[in-house]
């Protein structure tokens, strides 16, 4: 009975049904190498300037990192990105930006996007008040501008992918593009890091044209595999673009 109910839920979610209010972003992969389906369609998200995947007509990947704190891995990750000439977007919480000004300057100087991951990493689906929503994003913008003397790029990722339709509307009204993802794996637990083999077994088979890849730059595994991972992506015929290309 439990198996039947699980299958039924999946059918309801992925048979064109959008899950809006208080949703956790989720993906369904029909087959290795194929583009996944999200629990909201690309067409639905597009009306709010939100994205989770790029065009399926080109073998392009979009590399993104999330971080709520720094554990001395990001500098090496930046070295690897520079070696491969790969642009990335770093979705960072406000305290990360405030506490790591030199890393932020380096990201900007080397052509990466520093993007908004909120000030306090809350469940954004519970924030329906416009002023509270603005505060979560504007405080991050303030820290970024204090360090770089530039306006922060208007890209936003809700913490843990938890969102509501109200969030999407408010983000659009503030000029933000909401960015989800179409490829990720469980890499965020410091005390339970996947092995190199586990990481590749999850990431490589799910590679697809237009993939928005989510990694955490707090992951020791990611720091270890990134050089080989980017090499393998390129050997598969993929190139990399920034989120500016994704959103047009």
PDB file of C-alpha atoms in Angstrom:
ATOM      1  CA  UNK A   1       0.000   0.000   0.000  1.00  0.00           C
ATOM      2  CA  UNK A   2       2.838   2.435   0.851  1.00  0.00           C
ATOM      3  CA  UNK A   3       4.468   1.741  -2.516  1.00  0.00           C
ATOM      4  CA  UNK A   4       1.173   2.350  -4.308  1.00  0.00           C
ATOM      5  CA  UNK A   5       0.626   5.638  -2.506  1.00  0.00           C
ATOM      6  CA  UNK A   6       4.147   6.772  -3.355  1.00  0.00           C
ATOM      7  CA  UNK A   7       3.608   6.007  -7.023  1.00  0.00           C
ATOM      8  CA  UNK A   8       0.257   7.809  -6.972  1.00  0.00           C
ATOM      9  CA  UNK A   9       1.810  10.919  -5.432  1.00  0.00           C
ATOM     10  CA  UNK A  10       4.536  10.952  -8.090  1.00  0.00           C
ATOM     11  CA  UNK A  11       1.953  10.601 -10.843  1.00  0.00           C
ATOM     12  CA  UNK A  12      -0.029  13.538  -9.476  1.00  0.00           C
ATOM     13  CA  UNK A  13       3.058  15.703  -9.182  1.00  0.00           C
ATOM     14  CA  UNK A  14       4.616  14.964 -12.528  1.00  0.00           C
ATOM     15  CA  UNK A  15       1.574  14.550 -14.747  1.00  0.00           C
ATOM     16  CA  UNK A  16       1.518  18.281 -15.339  1.00  0.00           C
ATOM     17  CA  UNK A  17       0.462  19.206 -11.820  1.00  0.00           C
ATOM     18  CA  UNK A  18       2.268  22.207 -10.379  1.00  0.00           C
ATOM     19  CA  UNK A  19       2.872  22.294  -6.651  1.00  0.00           C
ATOM     20  CA  UNK A  20       2.837  25.917  -5.576  1.00  0.00           C
ATOM     21  CA  UNK A  21       2.303  27.031  -2.004  1.00  0.00           C
ATOM     22  CA  UNK A  22       4.952  26.032   0.497  1.00  0.00           C
ATOM     23  CA  UNK A  23       6.638  23.689  -1.955  1.00  0.00           C
ATOM     24  CA  UNK A  24       9.993  21.995  -1.669  1.00  0.00           C
ATOM     25  CA  UNK A  25      11.711  22.081  -5.038  1.00  0.00           C
ATOM     26  CA  UNK A  26      11.929  18.545  -6.373  1.00  0.00           C
ATOM     27  CA  UNK A  27      12.959  16.687  -9.527  1.00  0.00           C
ATOM     28  CA  UNK A  28      12.022  13.492 -11.308  1.00  0.00           C
ATOM     29  CA  UNK A  29      14.576  11.864 -13.605  1.00  0.00           C
ATOM     30  CA  UNK A  30      12.861   9.573 -16.123  1.00  0.00           C
ATOM     31  CA  UNK A  31      16.134   8.178 -17.484  1.00  0.00           C
ATOM     32  CA  UNK A  32      19.884   8.794 -17.239  1.00  0.00           C
ATOM     33  CA  UNK A  33      20.978  11.594 -19.535  1.00  0.00           C
ATOM     34  CA  UNK A  34      17.443  12.882 -20.084  1.00  0.00           C
ATOM     35  CA  UNK A  35      16.183  16.248 -18.916  1.00  0.00           C
ATOM     36  CA  UNK A  36      14.296  15.965 -15.608  1.00  0.00           C
ATOM     37  CA  UNK A  37      10.865  17.279 -14.739  1.00  0.00           C
ATOM     38  CA  UNK A  38      10.427  19.622 -11.797  1.00  0.00           C
ATOM     39  CA  UNK A  39       7.451  19.856  -9.466  1.00  0.00           C
ATOM     40  CA  UNK A  40       6.612  23.060 -11.303  1.00  0.00           C
ATOM     41  CA  UNK A  41       6.931  23.347 -15.053  1.00  0.00           C
ATOM     42  CA  UNK A  42       9.395  25.633 -16.804  1.00  0.00           C
ATOM     43  CA  UNK A  43       6.411  27.407 -18.377  1.00  0.00           C
ATOM     44  CA  UNK A  44       4.797  28.080 -15.006  1.00  0.00           C
ATOM     45  CA  UNK A  45       8.050  29.364 -13.523  1.00  0.00           C
ATOM     46  CA  UNK A  46       8.785  31.567 -16.529  1.00  0.00           C
ATOM     47  CA  UNK A  47       5.841  33.850 -15.762  1.00  0.00           C
ATOM     48  CA  UNK A  48       7.661  34.809 -12.550  1.00  0.00           C
ATOM     49  CA  UNK A  49      11.139  35.092 -14.124  1.00  0.00           C
ATOM     50  CA  UNK A  50      12.074  31.823 -12.420  1.00  0.00           C
ATOM     51  CA  UNK A  51      14.186  29.056 -13.946  1.00  0.00           C
ATOM     52  CA  UNK A  52      15.396  25.562 -13.193  1.00  0.00           C
ATOM     53  CA  UNK A  53      16.739  24.434 -16.562  1.00  0.00           C
ATOM     54  CA  UNK A  54      18.079  25.878 -19.794  1.00  0.00           C
ATOM     55  CA  UNK A  55      17.437  25.028 -23.419  1.00  0.00           C
ATOM     56  CA  UNK A  56      17.580  21.394 -24.444  1.00  0.00           C
ATOM     57  CA  UNK A  57      18.934  22.320 -27.866  1.00  0.00           C
ATOM     58  CA  UNK A  58      22.500  23.065 -26.773  1.00  0.00           C
ATOM     59  CA  UNK A  59      24.966  21.130 -24.634  1.00  0.00           C
ATOM     60  CA  UNK A  60      25.381  23.956 -22.142  1.00  0.00           C
ATOM     61  CA  UNK A  61      25.753  23.652 -18.367  1.00  0.00           C
ATOM     62  CA  UNK A  62      25.227  26.310 -15.699  1.00  0.00           C
ATOM     63  CA  UNK A  63      27.329  25.784 -12.577  1.00  0.00           C
ATOM     64  CA  UNK A  64      26.057  27.145  -9.261  1.00  0.00           C
ATOM     65  CA  UNK A  65      27.212  26.853  -5.654  1.00  0.00           C
ATOM     66  CA  UNK A  66      25.308  27.475  -2.411  1.00  0.00           C
ATOM     67  CA  UNK A  67      26.939  28.379   0.898  1.00  0.00           C
ATOM     68  CA  UNK A  68      25.892  29.565   4.337  1.00  0.00           C
ATOM     69  CA  UNK A  69      29.403  29.601   5.771  1.00  0.00           C
ATOM     70  CA  UNK A  70      33.040  29.242   4.731  1.00  0.00           C
ATOM     71  CA  UNK A  71      35.247  26.268   5.646  1.00  0.00           C
ATOM     72  CA  UNK A  72      38.389  27.103   3.688  1.00  0.00           C
ATOM     73  CA  UNK A  73      37.511  25.251   0.492  1.00  0.00           C
ATOM     74  CA  UNK A  74      36.281  28.078  -1.717  1.00  0.00           C
ATOM     75  CA  UNK A  75      39.692  29.438  -2.639  1.00  0.00           C
ATOM     76  CA  UNK A  76      40.681  26.070  -4.100  1.00  0.00           C
ATOM     77  CA  UNK A  77      37.366  25.825  -5.913  1.00  0.00           C
ATOM     78  CA  UNK A  78      38.001  29.239  -7.444  1.00  0.00           C
ATOM     79  CA  UNK A  79      41.454  28.078  -8.528  1.00  0.00           C
ATOM     80  CA  UNK A  80      39.871  25.125 -10.336  1.00  0.00           C
ATOM     81  CA  UNK A  81      37.240  27.301 -12.013  1.00  0.00           C
ATOM     82  CA  UNK A  82      39.984  29.640 -13.196  1.00  0.00           C
ATOM     83  CA  UNK A  83      42.013  26.705 -14.532  1.00  0.00           C
ATOM     84  CA  UNK A  84      39.047  25.514 -16.617  1.00  0.00           C
ATOM     85  CA  UNK A  85      37.804  29.010 -17.506  1.00  0.00           C
ATOM     86  CA  UNK A  86      34.352  28.111 -16.162  1.00  0.00           C
ATOM     87  CA  UNK A  87      31.949  30.803 -14.875  1.00  0.00           C
ATOM     88  CA  UNK A  88      29.891  30.038 -11.795  1.00  0.00           C
ATOM     89  CA  UNK A  89      27.248  31.631  -9.612  1.00  0.00           C
ATOM     90  CA  UNK A  90      27.652  31.605  -5.833  1.00  0.00           C
ATOM     91  CA  UNK A  91      24.386  31.880  -3.898  1.00  0.00           C
ATOM     92  CA  UNK A  92      25.496  33.197  -0.522  1.00  0.00           C
ATOM     93  CA  UNK A  93      23.785  34.216   2.699  1.00  0.00           C
ATOM     94  CA  UNK A  94      24.399  37.678   4.102  1.00  0.00           C
ATOM     95  CA  UNK A  95      26.777  36.650   6.896  1.00  0.00           C
ATOM     96  CA  UNK A  96      28.971  34.769   4.421  1.00  0.00           C
ATOM     97  CA  UNK A  97      29.362  37.897   2.316  1.00  0.00           C
ATOM     98  CA  UNK A  98      29.971  40.113   5.346  1.00  0.00           C
ATOM     99  CA  UNK A  99      32.587  37.761   6.844  1.00  0.00           C
ATOM    100  CA  UNK A 100      34.510  36.921   3.652  1.00  0.00           C
ATOM    101  CA  UNK A 101      35.143  40.180   1.783  1.00  0.00           C
ATOM    102  CA  UNK A 102      38.315  39.017   0.032  1.00  0.00           C
ATOM    103  CA  UNK A 103      36.611  35.923  -1.370  1.00  0.00           C
ATOM    104  CA  UNK A 104      33.693  38.052  -2.566  1.00  0.00           C
ATOM    105  CA  UNK A 105      36.045  40.471  -4.308  1.00  0.00           C
ATOM    106  CA  UNK A 106      37.868  37.578  -5.935  1.00  0.00           C
ATOM    107  CA  UNK A 107      34.621  36.017  -7.187  1.00  0.00           C
ATOM    108  CA  UNK A 108      33.592  39.303  -8.775  1.00  0.00           C
ATOM    109  CA  UNK A 109      37.055  40.043 -10.190  1.00  0.00           C
ATOM    110  CA  UNK A 110      37.215  36.609 -11.813  1.00  0.00           C
ATOM    111  CA  UNK A 111      33.860  37.008 -13.521  1.00  0.00           C
ATOM    112  CA  UNK A 112      31.617  34.926 -11.279  1.00  0.00           C
ATOM    113  CA  UNK A 113      28.155  35.957 -10.139  1.00  0.00           C
ATOM    114  CA  UNK A 114      27.611  36.525  -6.425  1.00  0.00           C
ATOM    115  CA  UNK A 115      23.898  35.926  -5.911  1.00  0.00           C
ATOM    116  CA  UNK A 116      21.341  36.285  -3.141  1.00  0.00           C
ATOM    117  CA  UNK A 117      20.590  33.353  -0.825  1.00  0.00           C
ATOM    118  CA  UNK A 118      18.824  35.554   1.778  1.00  0.00           C
ATOM    119  CA  UNK A 119      20.160  37.096   4.956  1.00  0.00           C
ATOM    120  CA  UNK A 120      19.162  34.459   7.533  1.00  0.00           C
ATOM    121  CA  UNK A 121      18.403  31.333   5.417  1.00  0.00           C
ATOM    122  CA  UNK A 122      14.758  31.003   6.539  1.00  0.00           C
ATOM    123  CA  UNK A 123      11.861  28.999   5.137  1.00  0.00           C
ATOM    124  CA  UNK A 124      10.830  31.644   2.628  1.00  0.00           C
ATOM    125  CA  UNK A 125       7.447  30.033   2.004  1.00  0.00           C
ATOM    126  CA  UNK A 126       6.461  31.247   5.471  1.00  0.00           C
ATOM    127  CA  UNK A 127       7.360  34.851   4.642  1.00  0.00           C
ATOM    128  CA  UNK A 128       4.354  36.373   2.914  1.00  0.00           C
ATOM    129  CA  UNK A 129       4.836  39.894   4.222  1.00  0.00           C
ATOM    130  CA  UNK A 130       6.355  42.133   1.552  1.00  0.00           C
ATOM    131  CA  UNK A 131       8.485  44.139   3.987  1.00  0.00           C
ATOM    132  CA  UNK A 132       9.939  41.011   5.607  1.00  0.00           C
ATOM    133  CA  UNK A 133      10.690  39.513   2.198  1.00  0.00           C
ATOM    134  CA  UNK A 134      12.419  42.685   1.030  1.00  0.00           C
ATOM    135  CA  UNK A 135      14.493  42.783   4.236  1.00  0.00           C
ATOM    136  CA  UNK A 136      15.814  39.248   3.663  1.00  0.00           C
ATOM    137  CA  UNK A 137      17.144  40.238   0.247  1.00  0.00           C
ATOM    138  CA  UNK A 138      18.062  43.889   0.738  1.00  0.00           C
ATOM    139  CA  UNK A 139      20.346  43.232   3.712  1.00  0.00           C
ATOM    140  CA  UNK A 140      22.402  40.874   1.552  1.00  0.00           C
ATOM    141  CA  UNK A 141      22.541  43.524  -1.173  1.00  0.00           C
ATOM    142  CA  UNK A 142      23.845  46.000   1.377  1.00  0.00           C
ATOM    143  CA  UNK A 143      26.714  43.760   2.484  1.00  0.00           C
ATOM    144  CA  UNK A 144      27.645  43.069  -1.139  1.00  0.00           C
ATOM    145  CA  UNK A 145      27.704  46.745  -2.075  1.00  0.00           C
ATOM    146  CA  UNK A 146      29.723  47.685   1.012  1.00  0.00           C
ATOM    147  CA  UNK A 147      32.465  45.291  -0.118  1.00  0.00           C
ATOM    148  CA  UNK A 148      32.398  45.715  -3.900  1.00  0.00           C
ATOM    149  CA  UNK A 149      30.865  49.188  -4.347  1.00  0.00           C
ATOM    150  CA  UNK A 150      28.643  47.543  -6.964  1.00  0.00           C
ATOM    151  CA  UNK A 151      24.975  46.636  -7.110  1.00  0.00           C
ATOM    152  CA  UNK A 152      24.317  42.964  -6.488  1.00  0.00           C
ATOM    153  CA  UNK A 153      23.232  40.902  -9.508  1.00  0.00           C
ATOM    154  CA  UNK A 154      19.519  40.162  -9.338  1.00  0.00           C
ATOM    155  CA  UNK A 155      19.594  36.395  -8.923  1.00  0.00           C
ATOM    156  CA  UNK A 156      17.928  34.732  -5.928  1.00  0.00           C
ATOM    157  CA  UNK A 157      17.685  31.142  -4.697  1.00  0.00           C
ATOM    158  CA  UNK A 158      15.296  30.292  -1.863  1.00  0.00           C
ATOM    159  CA  UNK A 159      17.029  28.368   0.942  1.00  0.00           C
ATOM    160  CA  UNK A 160      16.604  24.587   0.598  1.00  0.00           C
ATOM    161  CA  UNK A 161      14.481  25.270  -2.477  1.00  0.00           C
ATOM    162  CA  UNK A 162      11.407  25.927  -0.319  1.00  0.00           C
ATOM    163  CA  UNK A 163       9.181  28.489  -1.989  1.00  0.00           C
ATOM    164  CA  UNK A 164       5.640  29.716  -2.525  1.00  0.00           C
ATOM    165  CA  UNK A 165       3.864  31.432  -5.371  1.00  0.00           C
ATOM    166  CA  UNK A 166       3.876  34.619  -3.282  1.00  0.00           C
ATOM    167  CA  UNK A 167       7.691  34.388  -3.047  1.00  0.00           C
ATOM    168  CA  UNK A 168       7.982  34.079  -6.809  1.00  0.00           C
ATOM    169  CA  UNK A 169       5.759  37.098  -7.342  1.00  0.00           C
ATOM    170  CA  UNK A 170       7.607  39.244  -4.812  1.00  0.00           C
ATOM    171  CA  UNK A 171      11.014  38.309  -6.210  1.00  0.00           C
ATOM    172  CA  UNK A 172       9.895  39.283  -9.698  1.00  0.00           C
ATOM    173  CA  UNK A 173       8.506  42.587  -8.439  1.00  0.00           C
ATOM    174  CA  UNK A 174      11.927  43.334  -6.949  1.00  0.00           C
ATOM    175  CA  UNK A 175      13.598  42.613 -10.287  1.00  0.00           C
ATOM    176  CA  UNK A 176      15.005  39.230  -9.253  1.00  0.00           C
ATOM    177  CA  UNK A 177      15.330  36.044 -11.266  1.00  0.00           C
ATOM    178  CA  UNK A 178      14.597  33.031  -9.053  1.00  0.00           C
ATOM    179  CA  UNK A 179      16.982  30.170  -9.806  1.00  0.00           C
ATOM    180  CA  UNK A 180      16.278  26.558  -8.861  1.00  0.00           C
ATOM    181  CA  UNK A 181      18.283  23.617 -10.296  1.00  0.00           C
ATOM    182  CA  UNK A 182      17.999  20.499 -12.446  1.00  0.00           C
ATOM    183  CA  UNK A 183      20.998  18.563 -11.134  1.00  0.00           C
ATOM    184  CA  UNK A 184      22.257  18.093  -7.574  1.00  0.00           C
ATOM    185  CA  UNK A 185      23.206  15.457  -5.046  1.00  0.00           C
ATOM    186  CA  UNK A 186      23.479  15.127  -1.265  1.00  0.00           C
ATOM    187  CA  UNK A 187      26.725  16.996  -0.664  1.00  0.00           C
ATOM    188  CA  UNK A 188      25.927  19.383   2.193  1.00  0.00           C
ATOM    189  CA  UNK A 189      26.434  17.293   5.347  1.00  0.00           C
ATOM    190  CA  UNK A 190      29.917  17.996   6.713  1.00  0.00           C
ATOM    191  CA  UNK A 191      30.014  14.830   8.798  1.00  0.00           C
ATOM    192  CA  UNK A 192      28.594  12.581   6.085  1.00  0.00           C
ATOM    193  CA  UNK A 193      30.387  13.522   2.890  1.00  0.00           C
ATOM    194  CA  UNK A 194      29.893  11.238  -0.132  1.00  0.00           C
ATOM    195  CA  UNK A 195      32.853   9.415  -1.591  1.00  0.00           C
ATOM    196  CA  UNK A 196      34.321  10.433  -4.935  1.00  0.00           C
ATOM    197  CA  UNK A 197      32.689   7.379  -6.508  1.00  0.00           C
ATOM    198  CA  UNK A 198      29.292   8.206  -5.017  1.00  0.00           C
ATOM    199  CA  UNK A 199      29.503  11.776  -6.263  1.00  0.00           C
ATOM    200  CA  UNK A 200      30.306  10.785  -9.844  1.00  0.00           C
ATOM    201  CA  UNK A 201      27.637   8.060  -9.806  1.00  0.00           C
ATOM    202  CA  UNK A 202      25.028  10.735  -9.040  1.00  0.00           C
ATOM    203  CA  UNK A 203      26.296  13.677 -11.088  1.00  0.00           C
ATOM    204  CA  UNK A 204      27.481  12.183 -14.376  1.00  0.00           C
ATOM    205  CA  UNK A 205      24.441  10.025 -15.300  1.00  0.00           C
ATOM    206  CA  UNK A 206      22.080  12.927 -14.638  1.00  0.00           C
ATOM    207  CA  UNK A 207      23.966  15.360 -16.861  1.00  0.00           C
ATOM    208  CA  UNK A 208      21.680  16.797 -19.528  1.00  0.00           C
ATOM    209  CA  UNK A 209      21.577  19.735 -21.969  1.00  0.00           C
ATOM    210  CA  UNK A 210      20.704  22.967 -20.164  1.00  0.00           C
ATOM    211  CA  UNK A 211      21.445  21.585 -16.699  1.00  0.00           C
ATOM    212  CA  UNK A 212      21.569  24.038 -13.808  1.00  0.00           C
ATOM    213  CA  UNK A 213      23.943  22.242 -11.464  1.00  0.00           C
ATOM    214  CA  UNK A 214      23.745  22.848  -7.713  1.00  0.00           C
ATOM    215  CA  UNK A 215      26.815  22.076  -5.606  1.00  0.00           C
ATOM    216  CA  UNK A 216      27.866  23.339  -2.176  1.00  0.00           C
ATOM    217  CA  UNK A 217      31.260  24.962  -1.860  1.00  0.00           C
ATOM    218  CA  UNK A 218      31.353  23.763   1.749  1.00  0.00           C
ATOM    219  CA  UNK A 219      31.707  20.169   0.491  1.00  0.00           C
ATOM    220  CA  UNK A 220      35.129  18.549   0.791  1.00  0.00           C
ATOM    221  CA  UNK A 221      34.070  16.050  -1.858  1.00  0.00           C
ATOM    222  CA  UNK A 222      33.230  18.796  -4.321  1.00  0.00           C
ATOM    223  CA  UNK A 223      36.590  20.466  -3.748  1.00  0.00           C
ATOM    224  CA  UNK A 224      38.261  17.105  -4.346  1.00  0.00           C
ATOM    225  CA  UNK A 225      36.406  16.133  -7.530  1.00  0.00           C
ATOM    226  CA  UNK A 226      35.813  19.494  -9.211  1.00  0.00           C
ATOM    227  CA  UNK A 227      38.853  19.393 -11.492  1.00  0.00           C
ATOM    228  CA  UNK A 228      37.993  15.914 -12.766  1.00  0.00           C
ATOM    229  CA  UNK A 229      34.270  16.702 -12.875  1.00  0.00           C
ATOM    230  CA  UNK A 230      34.738  19.721 -15.130  1.00  0.00           C
ATOM    231  CA  UNK A 231      37.121  17.722 -17.320  1.00  0.00           C
ATOM    232  CA  UNK A 232      34.576  14.932 -17.706  1.00  0.00           C
ATOM    233  CA  UNK A 233      31.769  17.366 -18.504  1.00  0.00           C
ATOM    234  CA  UNK A 234      33.924  18.862 -21.257  1.00  0.00           C
ATOM    235  CA  UNK A 235      34.808  15.390 -22.575  1.00  0.00           C
ATOM    236  CA  UNK A 236      31.060  14.758 -22.843  1.00  0.00           C
ATOM    237  CA  UNK A 237      30.856  17.742 -25.195  1.00  0.00           C
ATOM    238  CA  UNK A 238      29.469  20.313 -22.770  1.00  0.00           C
ATOM    239  CA  UNK A 239      30.391  23.977 -22.458  1.00  0.00           C
ATOM    240  CA  UNK A 240      29.607  26.372 -19.601  1.00  0.00           C
ATOM    241  CA  UNK A 241      27.722  29.644 -19.523  1.00  0.00           C
ATOM    242  CA  UNK A 242      26.727  32.125 -16.827  1.00  0.00           C
ATOM    243  CA  UNK A 243      23.212  32.655 -15.484  1.00  0.00           C
ATOM    244  CA  UNK A 244      22.984  35.778 -17.657  1.00  0.00           C
ATOM    245  CA  UNK A 245      22.895  33.446 -20.650  1.00  0.00           C
ATOM    246  CA  UNK A 246      20.265  31.244 -19.006  1.00  0.00           C
ATOM    247  CA  UNK A 247      17.895  34.129 -18.305  1.00  0.00           C
ATOM    248  CA  UNK A 248      18.485  35.881 -21.616  1.00  0.00           C
TER     249      UNK A 248
END
